[in-house]
Amino acid sequence: MSTPPVFIEISLDEQVQELRKYFKGLGAEISLEKSSKGIEDDLHKIIGVCEVCFKVATPTEIDGILNSIVSIMISIPLDRGENIVLAFCEKLTKAPETPLAKVCLQSLWRLFNNLCVTSPLRYHVYYHLVQVAKQCDQVKDVFIGVVQLKQQFAECPPSPEQLQKLYRLLHDVLKDTNSEMAAKVMIELLGTYTTENASVARDDALKCIVSALADPNTFLLDPLLALKPVHFLEGELIHDLLSIFVYEKLPAYLQFYQNHKEFVTTQGLNHEQNIRKMRLLTFMQLAESNPEMTFEQLTKELQISEKEVEPFIIEILKTKLVRARLDQANRKVYISSTMHRTFGKQQWVQLRDLLQLWKDNIATVEDGLKNVSTAQVELARKQKFIN
């Protein structure tokens, strides 16, 4: 989202006077007299009644009024403006309707972009930006991803505690509309904890695991086990369930569900969706060591009927987790490649060996081409000598 910079041609004193007059005319409890304490007090009183315009003014008029307030705010020295900025942000999060929320979003974004990139106030403005963006379904315009978020605050990074608060908010606003991004945000949240404070992140770790398990597009789950807050859950049911999704096959999940139905349900997880994901993960694990599988083998491992094999293969091919082809005549599936469910030391060794093999093969081809080239040169030389 982009907004134009703030330019107001009249002086600050004149703006303050016009705003006082405007809000007084709308019935707000504000004096027409300029404050003797300075412009900060003027602005504080104006912001205190600015929501009055939400009830009677048009969105265009409101945008102009808020733009005027922003232009005054950004002229105030940083050490005197924090309370005013926070008060303004709080007011704008209370916009009563979606059209007004969009106007407030524009004003907050304008304020954010006009603050110095080294200003710690940008964090507070952005936090409220996300809140307002949720109200008018514009989150995608203010949050693209974690990488872009970090770039926005590169000159003045928020504290770990502030990041944790922001990541929790982002997860909350994303979980119902973009579960994949919500899961990534939760992983970033857990990454902000250290060994010293990881034990206090239990609730965040639980949310992170549940979010990742529930996301139909998240299949590489073993990085979660390396997160310190998740490690502190070892021995609890949620950690056991995560381990099943990382290492085990479908029967292990079905046994867990049989023993802990209520737990799975209370976590907000859908049993049928869990089965679907475990079937996909089970197939991926089988594909790692079986370049070809019979329909009979798949019906047994995945606990599906033979007529369901073909639709299942089509479904997993759509995920691009596996490359394979069906041989209906021979009732077989041939695997070309698959994404590994886990990527640890063993997989790194396999990758190293594969790259070394490619390197050796390329060297062999190169040597062969050199020999052919040398032979051709020698043959040409001999023919020239004979002639």
mmCIF file of C-alpha atoms in Angstrom:
data_model
loop_
_atom_site.group_PDB
_atom_site.id
_atom_site.type_symbol
_atom_site.label_atom_id
_atom_site.label_comp_id
_atom_site.label_asym_id
_atom_site.label_seq_id
_atom_site.Cartn_x
_atom_site.Cartn_y
_atom_site.Cartn_z
ATOM 1 C CA MET A 1 0.000 0.000 0.000
ATOM 2 C CA SER A 2 1.277 3.453 -0.908
ATOM 3 C CA THR A 3 -0.016 6.853 0.169
ATOM 4 C CA PRO A 4 1.021 10.367 -0.853
ATOM 5 C CA PRO A 5 3.282 12.376 1.440
ATOM 6 C CA VAL A 6 1.715 14.920 3.767
ATOM 7 C CA PHE A 7 1.818 18.553 2.678
ATOM 8 C CA ILE A 8 -0.405 21.201 4.316
ATOM 9 C CA GLU A 9 0.179 24.772 3.107
ATOM 10 C CA ILE A 10 -1.148 26.705 6.133
ATOM 11 C CA SER A 11 0.828 27.073 9.382
ATOM 12 C CA LEU A 12 0.533 24.653 12.280
ATOM 13 C CA ASP A 13 -1.205 27.251 14.447
ATOM 14 C CA GLU A 14 -3.763 27.854 11.727
ATOM 15 C CA GLN A 15 -4.330 24.116 11.307
ATOM 16 C CA VAL A 16 -4.891 23.720 15.043
ATOM 17 C CA GLN A 17 -7.344 26.618 15.061
ATOM 18 C CA GLU A 18 -9.255 25.210 12.075
ATOM 19 C CA LEU A 19 -9.451 21.765 13.654
ATOM 20 C CA ARG A 20 -10.679 23.120 16.972
ATOM 21 C CA LYS A 21 -13.339 25.120 15.142
ATOM 22 C CA TYR A 22 -14.371 22.121 13.024
ATOM 23 C CA PHE A 23 -14.805 19.721 15.936
ATOM 24 C CA LYS A 24 -16.526 22.385 18.055
ATOM 25 C CA GLY A 25 -18.991 22.814 15.209
ATOM 26 C CA LEU A 26 -19.758 19.089 15.323
ATOM 27 C CA GLY A 27 -20.655 19.352 19.003
ATOM 28 C CA ALA A 28 -17.388 18.061 20.466
ATOM 29 C CA GLU A 29 -16.385 19.199 23.930
ATOM 30 C CA ILE A 30 -13.364 21.240 22.924
ATOM 31 C CA SER A 31 -12.527 24.912 23.368
ATOM 32 C CA LEU A 32 -11.917 27.317 20.520
ATOM 33 C CA GLU A 33 -9.033 28.770 22.533
ATOM 34 C CA LYS A 34 -5.506 27.681 21.653
ATOM 35 C CA SER A 35 -3.756 25.924 24.549
ATOM 36 C CA SER A 36 -1.209 27.894 26.523
ATOM 37 C CA LYS A 37 0.794 24.678 27.011
ATOM 38 C CA GLY A 38 1.831 24.436 23.389
ATOM 39 C CA ILE A 39 0.897 22.606 20.229
ATOM 40 C CA GLU A 40 1.317 19.161 21.794
ATOM 41 C CA ASP A 41 -1.535 19.898 24.202
ATOM 42 C CA ASP A 42 -3.632 21.286 21.349
ATOM 43 C CA LEU A 43 -3.102 18.127 19.356
ATOM 44 C CA HIS A 44 -3.799 15.916 22.361
ATOM 45 C CA LYS A 45 -7.198 17.599 22.865
ATOM 46 C CA ILE A 46 -8.032 17.438 19.142
ATOM 47 C CA ILE A 47 -7.232 13.733 18.967
ATOM 48 C CA GLY A 48 -9.343 13.216 22.086
ATOM 49 C CA VAL A 49 -12.480 14.249 20.200
ATOM 50 C CA CYS A 50 -11.589 13.329 16.604
ATOM 51 C CA GLU A 51 -13.910 10.300 16.541
ATOM 52 C CA VAL A 52 -16.852 12.748 16.475
ATOM 53 C CA CYS A 53 -16.342 13.148 12.746
ATOM 54 C CA PHE A 54 -16.821 9.404 12.231
ATOM 55 C CA LYS A 55 -20.546 9.850 12.941
ATOM 56 C CA VAL A 56 -21.416 12.764 10.643
ATOM 57 C CA ALA A 57 -18.719 13.416 8.030
ATOM 58 C CA THR A 58 -18.219 11.696 4.668
ATOM 59 C CA PRO A 59 -15.181 9.404 4.143
ATOM 60 C CA THR A 60 -13.567 12.096 1.971
ATOM 61 C CA GLU A 61 -14.022 14.753 4.653
ATOM 62 C CA ILE A 62 -12.703 12.410 7.339
ATOM 63 C CA ASP A 63 -9.631 11.642 5.241
ATOM 64 C CA GLY A 64 -8.892 15.371 4.957
ATOM 65 C CA ILE A 65 -9.293 15.933 8.698
ATOM 66 C CA LEU A 66 -7.089 12.967 9.608
ATOM 67 C CA ASN A 67 -4.507 14.060 7.048
ATOM 68 C CA SER A 68 -4.361 17.466 8.751
ATOM 69 C CA ILE A 69 -3.844 15.831 12.143
ATOM 70 C CA VAL A 70 -1.055 13.641 10.717
ATOM 71 C CA SER A 71 0.686 16.666 9.208
ATOM 72 C CA ILE A 72 0.824 18.290 12.657
ATOM 73 C CA MET A 73 1.946 15.086 14.366
ATOM 74 C CA ILE A 74 4.972 14.497 12.167
ATOM 75 C CA SER A 75 6.212 18.024 12.937
ATOM 76 C CA ILE A 76 6.455 17.307 16.677
ATOM 77 C CA PRO A 77 9.870 16.211 18.039
ATOM 78 C CA LEU A 78 10.089 12.484 18.712
ATOM 79 C CA ASP A 79 10.693 12.832 22.454
ATOM 80 C CA ARG A 80 7.404 14.732 22.856
ATOM 81 C CA GLY A 81 5.232 12.856 20.371
ATOM 82 C CA GLU A 82 4.947 9.259 21.592
ATOM 83 C CA ASN A 83 1.792 9.635 23.699
ATOM 84 C CA ILE A 84 0.114 11.660 20.957
ATOM 85 C CA VAL A 85 0.897 9.061 18.269
ATOM 86 C CA LEU A 86 -0.358 6.234 20.476
ATOM 87 C CA ALA A 87 -3.568 8.127 21.283
ATOM 88 C CA PHE A 88 -4.169 8.792 17.572
ATOM 89 C CA CYS A 89 -3.620 5.143 16.684
ATOM 90 C CA GLU A 90 -5.999 3.979 19.397
ATOM 91 C CA LYS A 91 -8.715 6.316 18.125
ATOM 92 C CA LEU A 92 -8.402 5.038 14.573
ATOM 93 C CA THR A 93 -8.747 1.399 15.616
ATOM 94 C CA LYS A 94 -12.280 2.248 16.769
ATOM 95 C CA ALA A 95 -13.626 3.175 13.324
ATOM 96 C CA PRO A 96 -17.216 1.874 13.357
ATOM 97 C CA GLU A 97 -17.657 0.760 9.718
ATOM 98 C CA THR A 98 -15.576 -0.798 6.957
ATOM 99 C CA PRO A 99 -15.513 2.317 4.677
ATOM 100 C CA LEU A 100 -14.275 4.411 7.609
ATOM 101 C CA ALA A 101 -11.765 1.733 8.569
ATOM 102 C CA LYS A 102 -10.286 2.008 5.068
ATOM 103 C CA VAL A 103 -9.934 5.773 5.538
ATOM 104 C CA CYS A 104 -8.265 5.229 8.915
ATOM 105 C CA LEU A 105 -5.969 2.647 7.338
ATOM 106 C CA GLN A 106 -4.854 5.210 4.748
ATOM 107 C CA SER A 107 -4.170 7.770 7.479
ATOM 108 C CA LEU A 108 -2.143 5.349 9.589
ATOM 109 C CA TRP A 109 -0.168 4.238 6.550
ATOM 110 C CA ARG A 110 0.467 7.893 5.708
ATOM 111 C CA LEU A 111 1.731 8.477 9.243
ATOM 112 C CA PHE A 112 3.924 5.366 9.100
ATOM 113 C CA ASN A 113 5.543 6.400 5.819
ATOM 114 C CA ASN A 114 6.151 9.979 6.969
ATOM 115 C CA LEU A 115 7.904 9.019 10.206
ATOM 116 C CA CYS A 116 11.688 8.780 10.055
ATOM 117 C CA VAL A 117 12.853 5.211 9.366
ATOM 118 C CA THR A 118 14.874 5.365 12.590
ATOM 119 C CA SER A 119 11.837 6.306 14.681
ATOM 120 C CA PRO A 120 10.739 3.678 17.227
ATOM 121 C CA LEU A 121 7.203 5.050 16.851
ATOM 122 C CA ARG A 122 6.898 3.302 13.490
ATOM 123 C CA TYR A 123 6.476 -0.003 15.306
ATOM 124 C CA HIS A 124 3.480 1.265 17.274
ATOM 125 C CA VAL A 125 1.866 2.725 14.163
ATOM 126 C CA TYR A 126 2.394 -0.503 12.243
ATOM 127 C CA TYR A 127 0.914 -2.597 15.031
ATOM 128 C CA HIS A 128 -2.290 -0.553 14.892
ATOM 129 C CA LEU A 129 -2.156 -0.624 11.088
ATOM 130 C CA VAL A 130 -2.505 -4.390 11.211
ATOM 131 C CA GLN A 131 -5.459 -4.122 13.600
ATOM 132 C CA VAL A 132 -7.296 -1.697 11.318
ATOM 133 C CA ALA A 133 -6.369 -3.728 8.219
ATOM 134 C CA LYS A 134 -8.133 -6.727 9.739
ATOM 135 C CA GLN A 135 -11.313 -4.687 10.225
ATOM 136 C CA CYS A 136 -11.509 -3.802 6.521
ATOM 137 C CA ASP A 137 -9.991 -7.022 5.139
ATOM 138 C CA GLN A 138 -6.843 -5.298 3.860
ATOM 139 C CA VAL A 139 -4.151 -7.264 5.724
ATOM 140 C CA LYS A 140 -2.543 -8.364 2.457
ATOM 141 C CA ASP A 141 -1.865 -4.701 1.661
ATOM 142 C CA VAL A 142 0.115 -4.036 4.848
ATOM 143 C CA PHE A 143 1.773 -7.436 5.393
ATOM 144 C CA ILE A 144 3.379 -9.297 2.505
ATOM 145 C CA GLY A 145 5.703 -11.567 4.433
ATOM 146 C CA VAL A 146 8.224 -11.818 7.248
ATOM 147 C CA VAL A 147 11.195 -10.867 5.042
ATOM 148 C CA GLN A 148 9.523 -7.640 3.923
ATOM 149 C CA LEU A 149 8.481 -6.893 7.497
ATOM 150 C CA LYS A 150 12.069 -7.131 8.709
ATOM 151 C CA GLN A 151 13.203 -4.872 5.868
ATOM 152 C CA GLN A 152 10.683 -2.234 6.907
ATOM 153 C CA PHE A 153 12.207 -2.082 10.385
ATOM 154 C CA ALA A 154 15.842 -2.626 9.410
ATOM 155 C CA GLU A 155 16.875 0.864 10.582
ATOM 156 C CA CYS A 156 15.134 0.551 13.944
ATOM 157 C CA PRO A 157 14.352 -3.091 14.796
ATOM 158 C CA PRO A 158 11.645 -3.705 17.422
ATOM 159 C CA SER A 159 12.632 -5.376 20.679
ATOM 160 C CA PRO A 160 12.103 -9.159 20.996
ATOM 161 C CA GLU A 161 9.059 -8.481 23.184
ATOM 162 C CA GLN A 162 7.589 -6.105 20.592
ATOM 163 C CA LEU A 163 8.199 -8.604 17.796
ATOM 164 C CA GLN A 164 6.494 -11.324 19.801
ATOM 165 C CA LYS A 165 3.454 -9.103 20.327
ATOM 166 C CA LEU A 166 3.340 -8.208 16.621
ATOM 167 C CA TYR A 167 3.770 -11.816 15.464
ATOM 168 C CA ARG A 168 0.922 -12.909 17.752
ATOM 169 C CA LEU A 169 -1.326 -10.251 16.248
ATOM 170 C CA LEU A 170 -0.350 -11.208 12.695
ATOM 171 C CA HIS A 171 -1.040 -14.864 13.404
ATOM 172 C CA ASP A 172 -4.450 -13.970 14.780
ATOM 173 C CA VAL A 173 -5.445 -11.926 11.720
ATOM 174 C CA LEU A 174 -4.029 -14.461 9.242
ATOM 175 C CA LYS A 175 -5.116 -17.807 10.684
ATOM 176 C CA ASP A 176 -8.593 -17.801 9.095
ATOM 177 C CA THR A 177 -7.621 -16.435 5.678
ATOM 178 C CA ASN A 178 -4.023 -17.522 5.062
ATOM 179 C CA SER A 179 -3.124 -20.513 7.205
ATOM 180 C CA GLU A 180 0.209 -21.070 5.444
ATOM 181 C CA MET A 181 1.416 -17.539 6.187
ATOM 182 C CA ALA A 182 0.024 -17.783 9.725
ATOM 183 C CA ALA A 183 2.132 -20.892 10.299
ATOM 184 C CA LYS A 184 5.262 -19.107 9.031
ATOM 185 C CA VAL A 185 4.579 -16.191 11.363
ATOM 186 C CA MET A 186 4.260 -18.541 14.340
ATOM 187 C CA ILE A 187 7.583 -20.175 13.505
ATOM 188 C CA GLU A 188 9.169 -16.713 13.416
ATOM 189 C CA LEU A 189 7.548 -15.969 16.769
ATOM 190 C CA LEU A 190 9.064 -19.041 18.400
ATOM 191 C CA GLY A 191 12.418 -18.161 16.869
ATOM 192 C CA THR A 192 12.498 -14.964 18.951
ATOM 193 C CA TYR A 193 12.814 -16.953 22.167
ATOM 194 C CA THR A 194 16.138 -18.010 23.648
ATOM 195 C CA THR A 195 17.080 -20.955 25.832
ATOM 196 C CA GLU A 196 16.646 -18.739 28.867
ATOM 197 C CA ASN A 197 13.024 -17.740 28.189
ATOM 198 C CA ALA A 198 11.774 -20.576 25.960
ATOM 199 C CA SER A 199 9.919 -22.197 28.868
ATOM 200 C CA VAL A 200 7.493 -19.251 29.088
ATOM 201 C CA ALA A 201 6.460 -19.630 25.435
ATOM 202 C CA ARG A 202 4.296 -22.700 25.983
ATOM 203 C CA ASP A 203 1.081 -21.160 24.612
ATOM 204 C CA ASP A 204 2.874 -19.803 21.557
ATOM 205 C CA ALA A 205 4.469 -23.201 20.917
ATOM 206 C CA LEU A 206 1.087 -24.923 21.153
ATOM 207 C CA LYS A 207 -0.449 -22.473 18.683
ATOM 208 C CA CYS A 208 2.492 -22.906 16.329
ATOM 209 C CA ILE A 209 2.180 -26.702 16.270
ATOM 210 C CA VAL A 210 -1.588 -26.675 15.857
ATOM 211 C CA SER A 211 -1.369 -24.046 13.121
ATOM 212 C CA ALA A 212 1.220 -26.075 11.190
ATOM 213 C CA LEU A 213 -0.682 -29.351 11.569
ATOM 214 C CA ALA A 214 -3.954 -27.749 10.480
ATOM 215 C CA ASP A 215 -2.455 -26.034 7.429
ATOM 216 C CA PRO A 216 -3.248 -28.267 4.411
ATOM 217 C CA ASN A 217 -0.207 -26.935 2.545
ATOM 218 C CA THR A 218 2.461 -27.440 5.234
ATOM 219 C CA PHE A 219 4.226 -30.805 5.025
ATOM 220 C CA LEU A 220 7.809 -30.161 6.127
ATOM 221 C CA LEU A 221 7.281 -30.163 9.878
ATOM 222 C CA ASP A 222 10.581 -31.340 11.356
ATOM 223 C CA PRO A 223 11.995 -27.747 11.680
ATOM 224 C CA LEU A 224 9.435 -27.223 14.448
ATOM 225 C CA LEU A 225 11.129 -29.837 16.613
ATOM 226 C CA ALA A 226 14.327 -27.767 16.596
ATOM 227 C CA LEU A 227 12.596 -24.704 18.068
ATOM 228 C CA LYS A 228 13.445 -24.236 21.729
ATOM 229 C CA PRO A 229 9.877 -23.581 22.959
ATOM 230 C CA VAL A 230 8.682 -26.733 21.172
ATOM 231 C CA HIS A 231 11.474 -28.713 22.788
ATOM 232 C CA PHE A 232 10.091 -27.742 26.193
ATOM 233 C CA LEU A 233 6.826 -29.526 25.291
ATOM 234 C CA GLU A 234 8.560 -32.885 24.955
ATOM 235 C CA GLY A 235 6.582 -35.521 26.831
ATOM 236 C CA GLU A 236 3.232 -33.777 26.278
ATOM 237 C CA LEU A 237 0.551 -35.070 23.930
ATOM 238 C CA ILE A 238 0.932 -32.201 21.455
ATOM 239 C CA HIS A 239 4.644 -32.995 21.068
ATOM 240 C CA ASP A 240 3.816 -36.675 20.574
ATOM 241 C CA LEU A 241 1.307 -35.751 17.882
ATOM 242 C CA LEU A 242 3.827 -33.507 16.114
ATOM 243 C CA SER A 243 6.400 -36.324 16.180
ATOM 244 C CA ILE A 244 3.894 -38.621 14.477
ATOM 245 C CA PHE A 245 3.401 -36.087 11.682
ATOM 246 C CA VAL A 246 7.176 -35.753 11.324
ATOM 247 C CA TYR A 247 8.309 -39.377 11.502
ATOM 248 C CA GLU A 248 5.443 -41.891 11.527
ATOM 249 C CA LYS A 249 2.902 -43.315 9.108
ATOM 250 C CA LEU A 250 -0.880 -43.302 9.060
ATOM 251 C CA PRO A 251 -1.427 -46.253 11.472
ATOM 252 C CA ALA A 252 0.499 -44.414 14.214
ATOM 253 C CA TYR A 253 -1.800 -41.388 13.896
ATOM 254 C CA LEU A 254 -4.944 -43.538 13.909
ATOM 255 C CA GLN A 255 -3.757 -45.244 17.095
ATOM 256 C CA PHE A 256 -3.021 -41.873 18.703
ATOM 257 C CA TYR A 257 -6.466 -40.605 17.750
ATOM 258 C CA GLN A 258 -8.112 -43.723 19.120
ATOM 259 C CA ASN A 259 -6.416 -43.103 22.476
ATOM 260 C CA HIS A 260 -6.785 -39.287 22.556
ATOM 261 C CA LYS A 261 -9.890 -38.311 20.568
ATOM 262 C CA GLU A 262 -10.894 -35.561 22.964
ATOM 263 C CA PHE A 263 -7.418 -34.025 22.934
ATOM 264 C CA VAL A 264 -7.330 -33.812 19.129
ATOM 265 C CA THR A 265 -10.793 -32.244 19.061
ATOM 266 C CA THR A 266 -10.090 -29.687 21.794
ATOM 267 C CA GLN A 267 -7.015 -28.488 19.883
ATOM 268 C CA GLY A 268 -9.292 -27.472 17.034
ATOM 269 C CA LEU A 269 -7.854 -30.102 14.682
ATOM 270 C CA ASN A 270 -10.047 -31.878 12.140
ATOM 271 C CA HIS A 271 -9.625 -35.641 12.220
ATOM 272 C CA GLU A 272 -10.485 -36.155 8.540
ATOM 273 C CA GLN A 273 -8.031 -33.452 7.486
ATOM 274 C CA ASN A 274 -5.384 -35.056 9.689
ATOM 275 C CA ILE A 275 -5.964 -38.382 7.950
ATOM 276 C CA ARG A 276 -5.627 -36.717 4.558
ATOM 277 C CA LYS A 277 -2.326 -35.113 5.515
ATOM 278 C CA MET A 278 -0.992 -38.318 7.095
ATOM 279 C CA ARG A 279 -1.815 -40.264 3.926
ATOM 280 C CA LEU A 280 0.169 -37.754 1.882
ATOM 281 C CA LEU A 281 3.068 -37.862 4.338
ATOM 282 C CA THR A 282 2.970 -41.667 4.441
ATOM 283 C CA PHE A 283 3.118 -41.833 0.648
ATOM 284 C CA MET A 284 6.072 -39.421 0.617
ATOM 285 C CA GLN A 285 7.925 -41.611 3.093
ATOM 286 C CA LEU A 286 7.219 -44.748 1.067
ATOM 287 C CA ALA A 287 8.337 -42.988 -2.116
ATOM 288 C CA GLU A 288 11.756 -42.225 -0.596
ATOM 289 C CA SER A 289 12.723 -45.900 -0.677
ATOM 290 C CA ASN A 290 10.303 -47.400 -3.217
ATOM 291 C CA PRO A 291 10.718 -46.244 -6.829
ATOM 292 C CA GLU A 292 7.669 -48.304 -7.721
ATOM 293 C CA MET A 293 4.655 -49.408 -5.697
ATOM 294 C CA THR A 294 1.705 -51.635 -6.473
ATOM 295 C CA PHE A 295 -1.894 -50.589 -5.973
ATOM 296 C CA GLU A 296 -2.227 -53.421 -3.478
ATOM 297 C CA GLN A 297 0.676 -52.048 -1.413
ATOM 298 C CA LEU A 298 -0.839 -48.570 -1.412
ATOM 299 C CA THR A 299 -4.286 -49.755 -0.344
ATOM 300 C CA LYS A 300 -2.686 -51.488 2.620
ATOM 301 C CA GLU A 301 -0.358 -48.638 3.662
ATOM 302 C CA LEU A 302 -2.843 -45.810 3.093
ATOM 303 C CA GLN A 303 -5.954 -47.736 4.173
ATOM 304 C CA ILE A 304 -7.927 -46.864 1.063
ATOM 305 C CA SER A 305 -9.763 -48.957 -1.508
ATOM 306 C CA GLU A 306 -8.170 -49.786 -4.843
ATOM 307 C CA LYS A 307 -10.584 -47.496 -6.688
ATOM 308 C CA GLU A 308 -9.351 -44.612 -4.501
ATOM 309 C CA VAL A 309 -5.692 -45.059 -5.475
ATOM 310 C CA GLU A 310 -5.894 -43.160 -8.754
ATOM 311 C CA PRO A 311 -7.701 -40.094 -7.282
ATOM 312 C CA PHE A 312 -5.197 -40.097 -4.423
ATOM 313 C CA ILE A 313 -2.211 -40.103 -6.800
ATOM 314 C CA ILE A 314 -3.754 -37.261 -8.793
ATOM 315 C CA GLU A 315 -4.230 -35.304 -5.548
ATOM 316 C CA ILE A 316 -0.642 -35.744 -4.399
ATOM 317 C CA LEU A 317 0.692 -34.839 -7.843
ATOM 318 C CA LYS A 318 -1.199 -31.540 -7.572
ATOM 319 C CA THR A 319 0.737 -30.723 -4.392
ATOM 320 C CA LYS A 320 4.004 -31.106 -6.375
ATOM 321 C CA LEU A 321 5.464 -32.989 -3.419
ATOM 322 C CA VAL A 322 5.995 -36.046 -5.587
ATOM 323 C CA ARG A 323 6.641 -36.659 -9.253
ATOM 324 C CA ALA A 324 5.177 -39.967 -10.398
ATOM 325 C CA ARG A 325 3.192 -41.707 -13.112
ATOM 326 C CA LEU A 326 0.378 -44.233 -13.021
ATOM 327 C CA ASP A 327 0.558 -47.560 -14.830
ATOM 328 C CA GLN A 328 -3.088 -48.609 -14.754
ATOM 329 C CA ALA A 329 -2.528 -51.695 -16.853
ATOM 330 C CA ASN A 330 -0.041 -53.178 -14.364
ATOM 331 C CA ARG A 331 -1.675 -51.515 -11.329
ATOM 332 C CA LYS A 332 1.551 -49.757 -10.340
ATOM 333 C CA VAL A 333 2.846 -46.278 -9.514
ATOM 334 C CA TYR A 334 6.362 -45.257 -10.601
ATOM 335 C CA ILE A 335 8.131 -42.560 -8.566
ATOM 336 C CA SER A 336 10.480 -40.058 -10.219
ATOM 337 C CA SER A 337 11.200 -37.874 -7.189
ATOM 338 C CA THR A 338 9.767 -36.894 -3.827
ATOM 339 C CA MET A 339 10.249 -34.226 -1.190
ATOM 340 C CA HIS A 340 11.720 -35.672 1.997
ATOM 341 C CA ARG A 341 9.553 -35.450 5.107
ATOM 342 C CA THR A 342 12.638 -34.703 7.146
ATOM 343 C CA PHE A 343 15.923 -33.187 6.061
ATOM 344 C CA GLY A 344 18.627 -34.062 8.548
ATOM 345 C CA LYS A 345 22.214 -35.294 8.447
ATOM 346 C CA GLN A 346 21.363 -38.379 6.393
ATOM 347 C CA GLN A 347 19.663 -36.293 3.696
ATOM 348 C CA TRP A 348 22.587 -33.858 3.576
ATOM 349 C CA VAL A 349 24.969 -36.805 3.103
ATOM 350 C CA GLN A 350 22.781 -38.148 0.289
ATOM 351 C CA LEU A 351 22.718 -34.729 -1.350
ATOM 352 C CA ARG A 352 26.504 -34.438 -1.050
ATOM 353 C CA ASP A 353 26.980 -37.885 -2.613
ATOM 354 C CA LEU A 354 24.575 -37.047 -5.431
ATOM 355 C CA LEU A 355 26.344 -33.764 -6.208
ATOM 356 C CA GLN A 356 29.702 -35.546 -6.121
ATOM 357 C CA LEU A 357 28.366 -38.141 -8.565
ATOM 358 C CA TRP A 358 27.183 -35.387 -10.899
ATOM 359 C CA LYS A 359 30.572 -33.716 -10.633
ATOM 360 C CA ASP A 360 32.376 -36.964 -11.475
ATOM 361 C CA ASN A 361 30.048 -37.635 -14.424
ATOM 362 C CA ILE A 362 30.593 -34.136 -15.801
ATOM 363 C CA ALA A 363 34.378 -34.604 -15.452
ATOM 364 C CA THR A 364 34.108 -37.903 -17.351
ATOM 365 C CA VAL A 365 32.125 -36.259 -20.147
ATOM 366 C CA GLU A 366 34.632 -33.397 -20.263
ATOM 367 C CA ASP A 367 37.560 -35.811 -20.534
ATOM 368 C CA GLY A 368 35.736 -37.711 -23.275
ATOM 369 C CA LEU A 369 35.145 -34.542 -25.269
ATOM 370 C CA LYS A 370 38.812 -33.591 -24.906
ATOM 371 C CA ASN A 371 39.898 -37.006 -26.204
ATOM 372 C CA VAL A 372 37.533 -36.742 -29.172
ATOM 373 C CA SER A 373 38.780 -33.242 -29.924
ATOM 374 C CA THR A 374 42.410 -34.341 -29.689
ATOM 375 C CA ALA A 375 41.743 -37.319 -31.975
ATOM 376 C CA GLN A 376 40.036 -35.121 -34.563
ATOM 377 C CA VAL A 377 42.921 -32.675 -34.539
ATOM 378 C CA GLU A 378 45.409 -35.518 -34.917
ATOM 379 C CA LEU A 379 43.388 -37.052 -37.768
ATOM 380 C CA ALA A 380 43.200 -33.710 -39.553
ATOM 381 C CA ARG A 381 46.950 -33.259 -39.145
ATOM 382 C CA LYS A 382 47.684 -36.705 -40.622
ATOM 383 C CA GLN A 383 45.362 -36.131 -43.595
ATOM 384 C CA LYS A 384 47.065 -32.822 -44.296
ATOM 385 C CA PHE A 385 50.475 -34.500 -44.132
ATOM 386 C CA ILE A 386 49.394 -37.258 -46.570
ATOM 387 C CA ASN A 387 48.001 -34.749 -49.036
#
